[in-house]
PDB file of C-alpha atoms in Angstrom:
ATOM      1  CA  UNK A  15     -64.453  40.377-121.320  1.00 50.00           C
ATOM      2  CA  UNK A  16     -65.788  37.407-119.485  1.00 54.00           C
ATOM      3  CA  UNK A  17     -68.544  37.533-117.216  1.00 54.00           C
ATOM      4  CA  UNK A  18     -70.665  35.435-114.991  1.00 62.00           C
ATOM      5  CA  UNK A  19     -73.815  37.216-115.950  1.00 70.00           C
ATOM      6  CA  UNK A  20     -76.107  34.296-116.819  1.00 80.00           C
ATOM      7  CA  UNK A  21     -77.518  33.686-120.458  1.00 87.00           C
ATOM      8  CA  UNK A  22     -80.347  36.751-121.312  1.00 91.00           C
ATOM      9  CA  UNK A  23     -83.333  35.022-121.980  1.00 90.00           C
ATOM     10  CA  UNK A  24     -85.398  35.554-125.653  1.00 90.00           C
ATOM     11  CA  UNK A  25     -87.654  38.026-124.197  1.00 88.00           C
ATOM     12  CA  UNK A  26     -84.926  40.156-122.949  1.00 89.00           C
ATOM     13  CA  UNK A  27     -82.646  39.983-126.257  1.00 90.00           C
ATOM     14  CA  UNK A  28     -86.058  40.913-127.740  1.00 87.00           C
ATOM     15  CA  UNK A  29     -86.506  44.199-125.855  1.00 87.00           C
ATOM     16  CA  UNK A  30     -83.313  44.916-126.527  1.00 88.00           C
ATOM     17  CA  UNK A  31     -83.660  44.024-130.074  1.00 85.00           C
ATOM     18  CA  UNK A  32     -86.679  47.019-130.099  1.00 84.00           C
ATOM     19  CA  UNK A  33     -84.278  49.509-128.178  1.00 86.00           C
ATOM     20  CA  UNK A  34     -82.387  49.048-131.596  1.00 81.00           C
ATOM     21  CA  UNK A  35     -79.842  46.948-130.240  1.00 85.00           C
ATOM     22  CA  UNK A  36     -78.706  44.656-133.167  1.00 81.00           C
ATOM     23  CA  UNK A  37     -76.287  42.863-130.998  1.00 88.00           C
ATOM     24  CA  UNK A  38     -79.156  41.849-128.985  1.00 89.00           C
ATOM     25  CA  UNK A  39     -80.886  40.806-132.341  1.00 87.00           C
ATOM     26  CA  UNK A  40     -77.902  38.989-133.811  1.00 88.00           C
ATOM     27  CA  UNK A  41     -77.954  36.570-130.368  1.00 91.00           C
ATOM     28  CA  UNK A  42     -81.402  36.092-130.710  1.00 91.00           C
ATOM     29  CA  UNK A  43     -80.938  34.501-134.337  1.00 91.00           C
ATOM     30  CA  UNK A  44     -77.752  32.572-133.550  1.00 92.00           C
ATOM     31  CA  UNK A  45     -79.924  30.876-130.883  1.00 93.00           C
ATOM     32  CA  UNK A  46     -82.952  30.415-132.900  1.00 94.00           C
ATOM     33  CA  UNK A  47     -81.183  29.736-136.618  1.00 91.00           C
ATOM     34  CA  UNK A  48     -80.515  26.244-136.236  1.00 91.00           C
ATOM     35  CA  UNK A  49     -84.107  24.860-135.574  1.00 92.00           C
ATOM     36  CA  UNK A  50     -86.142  27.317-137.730  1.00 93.00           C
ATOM     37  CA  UNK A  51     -83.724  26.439-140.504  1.00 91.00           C
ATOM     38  CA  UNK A  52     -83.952  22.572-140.340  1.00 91.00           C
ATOM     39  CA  UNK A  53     -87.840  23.354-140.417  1.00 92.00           C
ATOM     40  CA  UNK A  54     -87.469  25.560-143.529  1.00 91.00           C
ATOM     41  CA  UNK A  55     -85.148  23.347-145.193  1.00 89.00           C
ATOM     42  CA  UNK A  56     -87.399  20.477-144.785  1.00 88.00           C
ATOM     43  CA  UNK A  57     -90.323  21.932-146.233  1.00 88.00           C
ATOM     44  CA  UNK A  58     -88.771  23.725-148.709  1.00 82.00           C
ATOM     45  CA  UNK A  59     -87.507  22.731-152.008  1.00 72.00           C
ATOM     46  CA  UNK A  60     -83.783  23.419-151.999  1.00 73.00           C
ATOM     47  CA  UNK A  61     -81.429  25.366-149.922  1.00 74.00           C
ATOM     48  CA  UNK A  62     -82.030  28.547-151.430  1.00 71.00           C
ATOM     49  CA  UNK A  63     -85.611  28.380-151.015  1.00 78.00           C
ATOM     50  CA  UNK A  64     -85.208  27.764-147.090  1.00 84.00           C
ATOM     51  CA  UNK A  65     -82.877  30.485-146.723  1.00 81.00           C
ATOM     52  CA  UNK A  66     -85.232  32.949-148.313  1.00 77.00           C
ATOM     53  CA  UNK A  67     -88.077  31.873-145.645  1.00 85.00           C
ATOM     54  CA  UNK A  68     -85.461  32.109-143.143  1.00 86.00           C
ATOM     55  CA  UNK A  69     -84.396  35.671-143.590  1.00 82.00           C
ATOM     56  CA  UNK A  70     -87.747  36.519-144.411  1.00 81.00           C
ATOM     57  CA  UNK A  71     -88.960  34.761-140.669  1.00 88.00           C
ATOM     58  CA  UNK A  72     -86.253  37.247-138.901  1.00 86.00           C
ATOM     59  CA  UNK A  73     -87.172  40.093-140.462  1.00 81.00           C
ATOM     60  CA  UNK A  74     -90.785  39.801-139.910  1.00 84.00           C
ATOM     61  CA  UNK A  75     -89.355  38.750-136.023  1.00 87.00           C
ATOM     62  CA  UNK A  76     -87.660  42.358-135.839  1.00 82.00           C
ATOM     63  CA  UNK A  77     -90.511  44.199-137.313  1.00 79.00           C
ATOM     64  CA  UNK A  78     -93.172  42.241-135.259  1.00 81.00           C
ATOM     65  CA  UNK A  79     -90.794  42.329-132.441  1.00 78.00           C
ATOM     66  CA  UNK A  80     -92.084  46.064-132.188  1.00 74.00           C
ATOM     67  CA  UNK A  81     -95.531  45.675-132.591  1.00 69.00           C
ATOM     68  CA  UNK A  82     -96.344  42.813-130.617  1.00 67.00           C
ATOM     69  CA  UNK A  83     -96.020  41.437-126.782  1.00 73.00           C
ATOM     70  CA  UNK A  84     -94.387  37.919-127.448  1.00 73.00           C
ATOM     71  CA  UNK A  85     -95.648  35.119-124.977  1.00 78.00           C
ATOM     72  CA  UNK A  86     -93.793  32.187-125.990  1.00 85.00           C
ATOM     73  CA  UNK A  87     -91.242  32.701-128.300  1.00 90.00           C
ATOM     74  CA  UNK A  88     -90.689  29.595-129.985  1.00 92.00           C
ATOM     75  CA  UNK A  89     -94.617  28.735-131.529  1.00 93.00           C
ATOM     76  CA  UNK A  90     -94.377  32.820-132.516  1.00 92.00           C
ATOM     77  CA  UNK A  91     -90.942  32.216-134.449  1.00 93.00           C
ATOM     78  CA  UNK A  92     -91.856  29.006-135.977  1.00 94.00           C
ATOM     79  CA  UNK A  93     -95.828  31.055-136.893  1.00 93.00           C
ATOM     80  CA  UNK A  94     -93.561  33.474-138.549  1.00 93.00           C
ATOM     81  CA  UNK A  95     -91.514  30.383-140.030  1.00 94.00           C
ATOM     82  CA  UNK A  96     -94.549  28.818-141.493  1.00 94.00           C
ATOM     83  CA  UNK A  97     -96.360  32.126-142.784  1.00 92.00           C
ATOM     84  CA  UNK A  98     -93.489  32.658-145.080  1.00 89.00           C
ATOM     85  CA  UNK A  99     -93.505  28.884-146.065  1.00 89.00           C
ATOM     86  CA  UNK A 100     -96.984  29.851-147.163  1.00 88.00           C
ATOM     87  CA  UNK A 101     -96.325  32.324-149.300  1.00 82.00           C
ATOM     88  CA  UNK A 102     -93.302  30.536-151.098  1.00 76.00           C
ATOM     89  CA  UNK A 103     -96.393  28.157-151.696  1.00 76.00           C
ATOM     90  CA  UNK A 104     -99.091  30.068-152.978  1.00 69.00           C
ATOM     91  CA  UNK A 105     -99.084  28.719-156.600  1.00 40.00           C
ATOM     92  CA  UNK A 106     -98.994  25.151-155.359  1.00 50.00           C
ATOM     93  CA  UNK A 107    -101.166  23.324-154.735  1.00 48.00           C
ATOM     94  CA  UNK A 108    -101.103  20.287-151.172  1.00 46.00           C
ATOM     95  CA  UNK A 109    -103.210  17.393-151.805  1.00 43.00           C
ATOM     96  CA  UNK A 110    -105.752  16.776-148.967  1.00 49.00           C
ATOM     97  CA  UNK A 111    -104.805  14.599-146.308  1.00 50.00           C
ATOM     98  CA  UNK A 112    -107.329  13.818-143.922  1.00 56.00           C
ATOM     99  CA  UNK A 113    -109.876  12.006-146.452  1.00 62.00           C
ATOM    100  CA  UNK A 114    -108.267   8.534-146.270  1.00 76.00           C
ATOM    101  CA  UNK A 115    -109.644   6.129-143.758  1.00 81.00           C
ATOM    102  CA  UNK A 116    -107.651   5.439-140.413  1.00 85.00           C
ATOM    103  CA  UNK A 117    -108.579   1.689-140.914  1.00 81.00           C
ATOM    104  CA  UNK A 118    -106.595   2.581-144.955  1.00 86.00           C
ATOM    105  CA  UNK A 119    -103.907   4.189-143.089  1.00 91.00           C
ATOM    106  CA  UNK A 120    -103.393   1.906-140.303  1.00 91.00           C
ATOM    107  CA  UNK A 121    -103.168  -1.306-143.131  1.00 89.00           C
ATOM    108  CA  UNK A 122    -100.338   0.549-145.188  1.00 92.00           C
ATOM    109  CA  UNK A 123     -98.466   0.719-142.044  1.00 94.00           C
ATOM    110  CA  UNK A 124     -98.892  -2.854-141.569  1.00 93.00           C
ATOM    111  CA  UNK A 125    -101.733  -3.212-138.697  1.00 89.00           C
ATOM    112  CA  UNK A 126    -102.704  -6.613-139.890  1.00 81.00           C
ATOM    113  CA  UNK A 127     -99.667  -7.654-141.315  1.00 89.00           C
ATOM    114  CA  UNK A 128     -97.983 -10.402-139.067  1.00 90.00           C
ATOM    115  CA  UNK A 129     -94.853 -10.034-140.629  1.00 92.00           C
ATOM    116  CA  UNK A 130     -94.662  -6.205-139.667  1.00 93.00           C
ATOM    117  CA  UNK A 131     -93.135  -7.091-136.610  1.00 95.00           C
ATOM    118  CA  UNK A 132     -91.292  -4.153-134.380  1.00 96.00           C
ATOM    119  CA  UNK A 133     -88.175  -6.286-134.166  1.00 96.00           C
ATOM    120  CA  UNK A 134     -87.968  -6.009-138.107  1.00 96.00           C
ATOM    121  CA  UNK A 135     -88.689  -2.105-138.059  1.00 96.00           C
ATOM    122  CA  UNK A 136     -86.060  -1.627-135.468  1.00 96.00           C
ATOM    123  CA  UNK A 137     -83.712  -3.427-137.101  1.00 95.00           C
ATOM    124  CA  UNK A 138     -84.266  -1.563-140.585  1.00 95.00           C
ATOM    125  CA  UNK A 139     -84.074   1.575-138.725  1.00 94.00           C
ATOM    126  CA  UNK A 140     -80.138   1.435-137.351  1.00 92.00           C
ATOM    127  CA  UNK A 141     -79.797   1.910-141.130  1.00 91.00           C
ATOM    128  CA  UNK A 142     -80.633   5.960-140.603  1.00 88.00           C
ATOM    129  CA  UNK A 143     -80.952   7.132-143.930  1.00 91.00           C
ATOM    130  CA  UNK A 144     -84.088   4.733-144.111  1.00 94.00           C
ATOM    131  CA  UNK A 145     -86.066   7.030-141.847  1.00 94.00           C
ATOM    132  CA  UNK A 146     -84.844  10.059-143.338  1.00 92.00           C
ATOM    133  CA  UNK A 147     -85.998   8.766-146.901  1.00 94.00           C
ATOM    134  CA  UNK A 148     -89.099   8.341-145.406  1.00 95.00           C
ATOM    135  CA  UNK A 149     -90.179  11.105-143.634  1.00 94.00           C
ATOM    136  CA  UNK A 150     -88.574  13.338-147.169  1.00 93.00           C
ATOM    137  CA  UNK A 151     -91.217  10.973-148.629  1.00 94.00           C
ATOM    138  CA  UNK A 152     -94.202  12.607-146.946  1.00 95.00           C
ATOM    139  CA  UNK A 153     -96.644  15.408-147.818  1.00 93.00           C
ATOM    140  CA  UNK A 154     -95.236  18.872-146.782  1.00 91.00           C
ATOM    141  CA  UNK A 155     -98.487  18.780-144.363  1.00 92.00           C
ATOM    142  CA  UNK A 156     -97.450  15.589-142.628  1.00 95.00           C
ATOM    143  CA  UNK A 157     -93.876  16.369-142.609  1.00 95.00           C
ATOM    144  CA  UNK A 158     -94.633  19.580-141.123  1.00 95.00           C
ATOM    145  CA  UNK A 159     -96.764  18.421-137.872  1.00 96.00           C
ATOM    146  CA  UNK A 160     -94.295  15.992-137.381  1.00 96.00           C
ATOM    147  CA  UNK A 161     -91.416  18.325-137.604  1.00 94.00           C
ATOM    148  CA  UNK A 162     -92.639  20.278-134.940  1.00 94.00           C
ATOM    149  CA  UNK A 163     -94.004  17.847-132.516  1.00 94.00           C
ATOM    150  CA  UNK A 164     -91.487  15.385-132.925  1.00 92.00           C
ATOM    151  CA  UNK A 165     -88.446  17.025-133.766  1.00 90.00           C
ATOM    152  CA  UNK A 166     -88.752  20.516-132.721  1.00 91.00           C
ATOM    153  CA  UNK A 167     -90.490  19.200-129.945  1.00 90.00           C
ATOM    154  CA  UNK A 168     -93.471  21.948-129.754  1.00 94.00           C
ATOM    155  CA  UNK A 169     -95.926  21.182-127.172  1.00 93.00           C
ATOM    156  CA  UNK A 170     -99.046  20.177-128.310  1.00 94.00           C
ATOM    157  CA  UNK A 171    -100.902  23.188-128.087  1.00 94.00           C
ATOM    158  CA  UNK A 172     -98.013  25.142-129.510  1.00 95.00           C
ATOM    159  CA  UNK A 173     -97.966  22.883-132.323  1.00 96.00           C
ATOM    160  CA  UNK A 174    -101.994  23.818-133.056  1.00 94.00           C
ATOM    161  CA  UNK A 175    -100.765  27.522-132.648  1.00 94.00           C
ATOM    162  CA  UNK A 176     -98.516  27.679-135.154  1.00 95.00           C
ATOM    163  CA  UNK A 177    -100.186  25.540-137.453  1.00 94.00           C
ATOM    164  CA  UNK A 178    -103.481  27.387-136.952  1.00 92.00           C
ATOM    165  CA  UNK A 179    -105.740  24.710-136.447  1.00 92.00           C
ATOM    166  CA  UNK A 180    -107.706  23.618-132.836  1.00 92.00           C
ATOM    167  CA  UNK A 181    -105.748  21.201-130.272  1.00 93.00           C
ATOM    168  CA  UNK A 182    -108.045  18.521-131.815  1.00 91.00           C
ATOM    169  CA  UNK A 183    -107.412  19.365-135.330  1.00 93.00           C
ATOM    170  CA  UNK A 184    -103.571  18.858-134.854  1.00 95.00           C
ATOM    171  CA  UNK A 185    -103.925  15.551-133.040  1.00 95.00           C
ATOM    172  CA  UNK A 186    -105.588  14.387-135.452  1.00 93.00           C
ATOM    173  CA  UNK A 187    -103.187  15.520-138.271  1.00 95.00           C
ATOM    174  CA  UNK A 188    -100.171  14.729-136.399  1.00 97.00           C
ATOM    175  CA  UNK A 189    -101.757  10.622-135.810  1.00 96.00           C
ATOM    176  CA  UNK A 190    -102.462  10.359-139.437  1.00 96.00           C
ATOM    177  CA  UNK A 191     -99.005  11.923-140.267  1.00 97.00           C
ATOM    178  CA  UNK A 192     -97.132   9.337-137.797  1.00 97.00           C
ATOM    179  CA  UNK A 193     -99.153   6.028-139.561  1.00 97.00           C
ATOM    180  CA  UNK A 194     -97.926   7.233-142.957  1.00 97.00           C
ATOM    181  CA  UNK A 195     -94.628   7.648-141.370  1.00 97.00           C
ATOM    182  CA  UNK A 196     -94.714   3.746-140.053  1.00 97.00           C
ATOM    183  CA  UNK A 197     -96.085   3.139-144.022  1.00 97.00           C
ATOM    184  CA  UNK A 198     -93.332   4.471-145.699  1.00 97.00           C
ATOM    185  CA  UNK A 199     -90.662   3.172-143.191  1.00 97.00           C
ATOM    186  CA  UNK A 200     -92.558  -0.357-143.576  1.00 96.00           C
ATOM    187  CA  UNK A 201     -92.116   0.638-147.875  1.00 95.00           C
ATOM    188  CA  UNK A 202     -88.154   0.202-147.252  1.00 94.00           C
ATOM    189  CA  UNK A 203     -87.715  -2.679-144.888  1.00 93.00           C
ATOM    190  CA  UNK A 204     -84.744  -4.343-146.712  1.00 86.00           C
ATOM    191  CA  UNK A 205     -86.808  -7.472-147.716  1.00 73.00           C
ATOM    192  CA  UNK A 206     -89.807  -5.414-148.382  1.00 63.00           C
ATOM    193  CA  UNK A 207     -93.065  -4.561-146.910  1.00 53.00           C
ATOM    194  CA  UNK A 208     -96.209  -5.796-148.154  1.00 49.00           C
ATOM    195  CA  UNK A 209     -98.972  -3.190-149.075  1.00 42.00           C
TER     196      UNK A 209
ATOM    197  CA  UNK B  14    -108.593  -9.251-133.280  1.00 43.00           C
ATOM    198  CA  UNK B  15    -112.153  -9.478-134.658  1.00 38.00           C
ATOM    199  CA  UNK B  16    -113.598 -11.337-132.001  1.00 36.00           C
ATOM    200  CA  UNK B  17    -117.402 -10.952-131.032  1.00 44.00           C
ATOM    201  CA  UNK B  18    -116.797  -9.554-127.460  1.00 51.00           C
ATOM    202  CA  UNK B  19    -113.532  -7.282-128.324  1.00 59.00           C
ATOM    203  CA  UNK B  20    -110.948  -7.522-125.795  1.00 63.00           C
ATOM    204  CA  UNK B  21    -110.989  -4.631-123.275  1.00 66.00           C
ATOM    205  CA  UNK B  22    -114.492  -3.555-124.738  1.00 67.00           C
ATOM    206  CA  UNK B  23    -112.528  -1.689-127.387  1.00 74.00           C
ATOM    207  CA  UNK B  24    -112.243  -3.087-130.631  1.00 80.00           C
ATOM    208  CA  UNK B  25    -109.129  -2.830-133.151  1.00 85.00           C
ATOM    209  CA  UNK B  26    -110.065  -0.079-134.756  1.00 82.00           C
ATOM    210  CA  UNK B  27    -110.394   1.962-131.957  1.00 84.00           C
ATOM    211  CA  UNK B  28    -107.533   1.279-130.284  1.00 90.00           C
ATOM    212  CA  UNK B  29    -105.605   1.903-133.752  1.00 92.00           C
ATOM    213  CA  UNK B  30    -107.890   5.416-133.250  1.00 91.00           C
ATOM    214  CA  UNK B  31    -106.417   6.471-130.147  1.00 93.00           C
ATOM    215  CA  UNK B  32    -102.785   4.779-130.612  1.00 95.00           C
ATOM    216  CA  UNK B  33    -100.988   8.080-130.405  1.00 96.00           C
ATOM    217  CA  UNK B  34    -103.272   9.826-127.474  1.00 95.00           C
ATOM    218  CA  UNK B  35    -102.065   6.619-125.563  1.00 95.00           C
ATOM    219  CA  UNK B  36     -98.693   7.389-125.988  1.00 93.00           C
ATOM    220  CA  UNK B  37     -98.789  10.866-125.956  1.00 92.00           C
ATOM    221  CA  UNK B  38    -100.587  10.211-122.248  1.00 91.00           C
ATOM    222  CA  UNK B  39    -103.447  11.945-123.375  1.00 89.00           C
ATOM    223  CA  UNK B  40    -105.885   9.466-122.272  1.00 92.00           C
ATOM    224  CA  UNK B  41    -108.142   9.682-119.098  1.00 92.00           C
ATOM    225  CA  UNK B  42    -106.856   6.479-116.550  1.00 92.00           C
ATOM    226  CA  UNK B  43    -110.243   4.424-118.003  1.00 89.00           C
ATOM    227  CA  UNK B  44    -109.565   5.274-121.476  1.00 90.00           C
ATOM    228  CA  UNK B  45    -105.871   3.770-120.716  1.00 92.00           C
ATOM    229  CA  UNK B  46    -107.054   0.817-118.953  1.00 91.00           C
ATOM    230  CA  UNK B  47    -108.964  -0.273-121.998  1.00 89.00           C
ATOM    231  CA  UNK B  48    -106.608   0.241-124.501  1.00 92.00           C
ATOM    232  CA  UNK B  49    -103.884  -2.395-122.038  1.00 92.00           C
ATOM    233  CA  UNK B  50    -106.697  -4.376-121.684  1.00 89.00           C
ATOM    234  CA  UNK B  51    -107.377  -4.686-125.087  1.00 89.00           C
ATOM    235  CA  UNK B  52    -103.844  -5.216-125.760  1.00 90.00           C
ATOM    236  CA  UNK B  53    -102.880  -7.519-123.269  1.00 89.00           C
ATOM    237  CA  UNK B  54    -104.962 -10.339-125.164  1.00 88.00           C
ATOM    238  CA  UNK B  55    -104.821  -8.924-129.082  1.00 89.00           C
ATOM    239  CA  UNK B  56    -101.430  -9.868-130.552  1.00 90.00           C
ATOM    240  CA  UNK B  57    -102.375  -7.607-133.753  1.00 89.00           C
ATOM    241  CA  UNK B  58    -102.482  -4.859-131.413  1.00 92.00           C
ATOM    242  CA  UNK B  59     -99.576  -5.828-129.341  1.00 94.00           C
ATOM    243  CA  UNK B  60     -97.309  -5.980-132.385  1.00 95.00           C
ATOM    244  CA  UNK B  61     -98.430  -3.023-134.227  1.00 95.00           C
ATOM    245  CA  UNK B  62     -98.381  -0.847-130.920  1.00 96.00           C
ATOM    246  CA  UNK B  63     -94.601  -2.161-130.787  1.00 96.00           C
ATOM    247  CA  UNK B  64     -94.070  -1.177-134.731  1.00 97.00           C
ATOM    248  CA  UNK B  65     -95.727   2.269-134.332  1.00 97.00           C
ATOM    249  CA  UNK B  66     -93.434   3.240-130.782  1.00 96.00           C
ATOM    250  CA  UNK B  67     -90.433   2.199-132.481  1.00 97.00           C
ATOM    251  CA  UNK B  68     -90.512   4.441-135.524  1.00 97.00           C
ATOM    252  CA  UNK B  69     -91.278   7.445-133.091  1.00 95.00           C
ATOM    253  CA  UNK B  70     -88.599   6.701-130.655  1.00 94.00           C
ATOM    254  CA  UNK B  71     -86.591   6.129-133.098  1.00 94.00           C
ATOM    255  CA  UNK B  72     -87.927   9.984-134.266  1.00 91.00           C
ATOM    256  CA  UNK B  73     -87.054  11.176-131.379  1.00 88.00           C
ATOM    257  CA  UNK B  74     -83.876   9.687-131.315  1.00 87.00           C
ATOM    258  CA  UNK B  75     -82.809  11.281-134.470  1.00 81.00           C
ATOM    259  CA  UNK B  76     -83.441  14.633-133.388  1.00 75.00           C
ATOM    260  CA  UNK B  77     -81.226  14.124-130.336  1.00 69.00           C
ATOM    261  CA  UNK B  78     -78.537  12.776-132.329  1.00 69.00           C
ATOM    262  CA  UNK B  79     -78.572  14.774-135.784  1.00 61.00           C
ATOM    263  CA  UNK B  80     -79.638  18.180-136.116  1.00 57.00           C
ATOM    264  CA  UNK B  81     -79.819  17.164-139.777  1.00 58.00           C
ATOM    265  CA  UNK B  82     -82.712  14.576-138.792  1.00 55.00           C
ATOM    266  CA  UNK B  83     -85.525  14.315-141.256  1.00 51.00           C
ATOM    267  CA  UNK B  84     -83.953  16.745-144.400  1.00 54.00           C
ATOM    268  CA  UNK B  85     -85.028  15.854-147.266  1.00 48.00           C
ATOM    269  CA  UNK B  86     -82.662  14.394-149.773  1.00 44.00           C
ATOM    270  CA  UNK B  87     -80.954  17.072-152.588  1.00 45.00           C
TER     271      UNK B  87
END
């Protein structure tokens, strides 16, 4: 039956959700699937490894759902998100990547390279599996902050929330993870990059 | 770039430091008025400023456009 009653918001569908209300719960993932996927299915391996993090993330969400007071939904979800992540990770092991210079960083993305012009990038760029090639080409930690800054659009603190690391921390991460993002695009311009 | 008295009393590096505070806006208004300073009269800066702005825009376009944006390839 059609109604005028406007859309409940997350918090409500989650107090629902802990009156035992699947219904409730089954909104609250149809409106939440879609981004936490793309951010498990980026980080993850294959398909079936992003689905496992993603059921694992909403079950967590329904038990936590009746433990804890949730503030801002979104940087909890994507905390759950990631903590899974982790432990689909725990016999791998992430190379370090804040040790390289920013003066290293900002050459491979073509700083002092003339010819690394933004007319050039732009033009490479209408081609859009180019960026997609390179961001699939980045560490899981770089493709992560930028993930959520960039594509999930997190704010800034919510990013360092979920990533559990300072405000400062993140920045930094997240600049360091955008000049290796302008490297590898500047890897695949068409007539090549220099390195 | 390189010169003795840097442009905007920044030099290069620095501005490449705090590329993405400046447009993120999370500069104070002096911090800001160095960094245009600097680039107003350092063409390395102008150009890779341009480079770096593209590639997020064009970010930032994706996710507007594909909800696919950024998977990695099978």
């Amino acid at each position: 039956m059609p109604t005028n009653d406007p859309e409940p918001t997350d918090e409500e569908l989650l107090a629902r959700s802990v009156r035992g209300d699947e219904r409730a719960f089954g909104s609250f993932v149809a409106r939440h699937r879609i981004g936490l996927h793309r951010y498990a299915r980026m980080l993850s391996r294959n398909d079936t490894d992003a689905e496992d993090v993603l059921q694992d993330t909403f079950l967590q969400a329904w038990r936590g759902a009746h433990a804890a007071t949730v503030r801002s939904v979104r940087p909890w979800l994507f905390t759950i998100a990631r903590h899974a992540l982790q432990r689909q990770r725990l016999r791998r092991v992430d190379t370090p990547t804040e040790a390289e210079s920013l003066e290293s960083l900002g050459a491979a993305a073509g700083f002092a390279d003339a010819d690394a012009t933004p007319e050039r990038f732009a033009m490479a760029l209408e081609e859009r599996s180019l960026l997609r090639a390179a961001l699939a080409a980045l560490d899981d930690a770089d493709r992560e902050v930028i993930v959520l800054r960039e594509l999930e659009q997190l704010s800034g603190d919510e990013t360092a929330a979920v990533l559990g690391v300072s405000l400062e921390a993140m920045k930094s991460r997240l600049h360091r993870a955008r000049l290796r993002l302008v490297a590898e695009v500047r890897r695949r311009l068409p007539d090549g990059g220099t390195r | 770039m390189n010169t003795v008295i840097p442009p905007g009393g920044m030099r290069c590096s620095e501005v490449l430091a705090q590329l993405s505070e400046f447009l993120d806006g999370g500069l104070s208004v002096g911090e800001r008025g160095a960094i245009e300073a600097h680039v107003r009269v350092c063409p390395d800066c102008t150009r890779f400023g341009g480079v770096f702005s593209t590639v997020l825009g064009r970010l930032r376009q994706e996710r507007r456009t594909d909800p696919d944006a950024g998977r990695a390839p099978e």
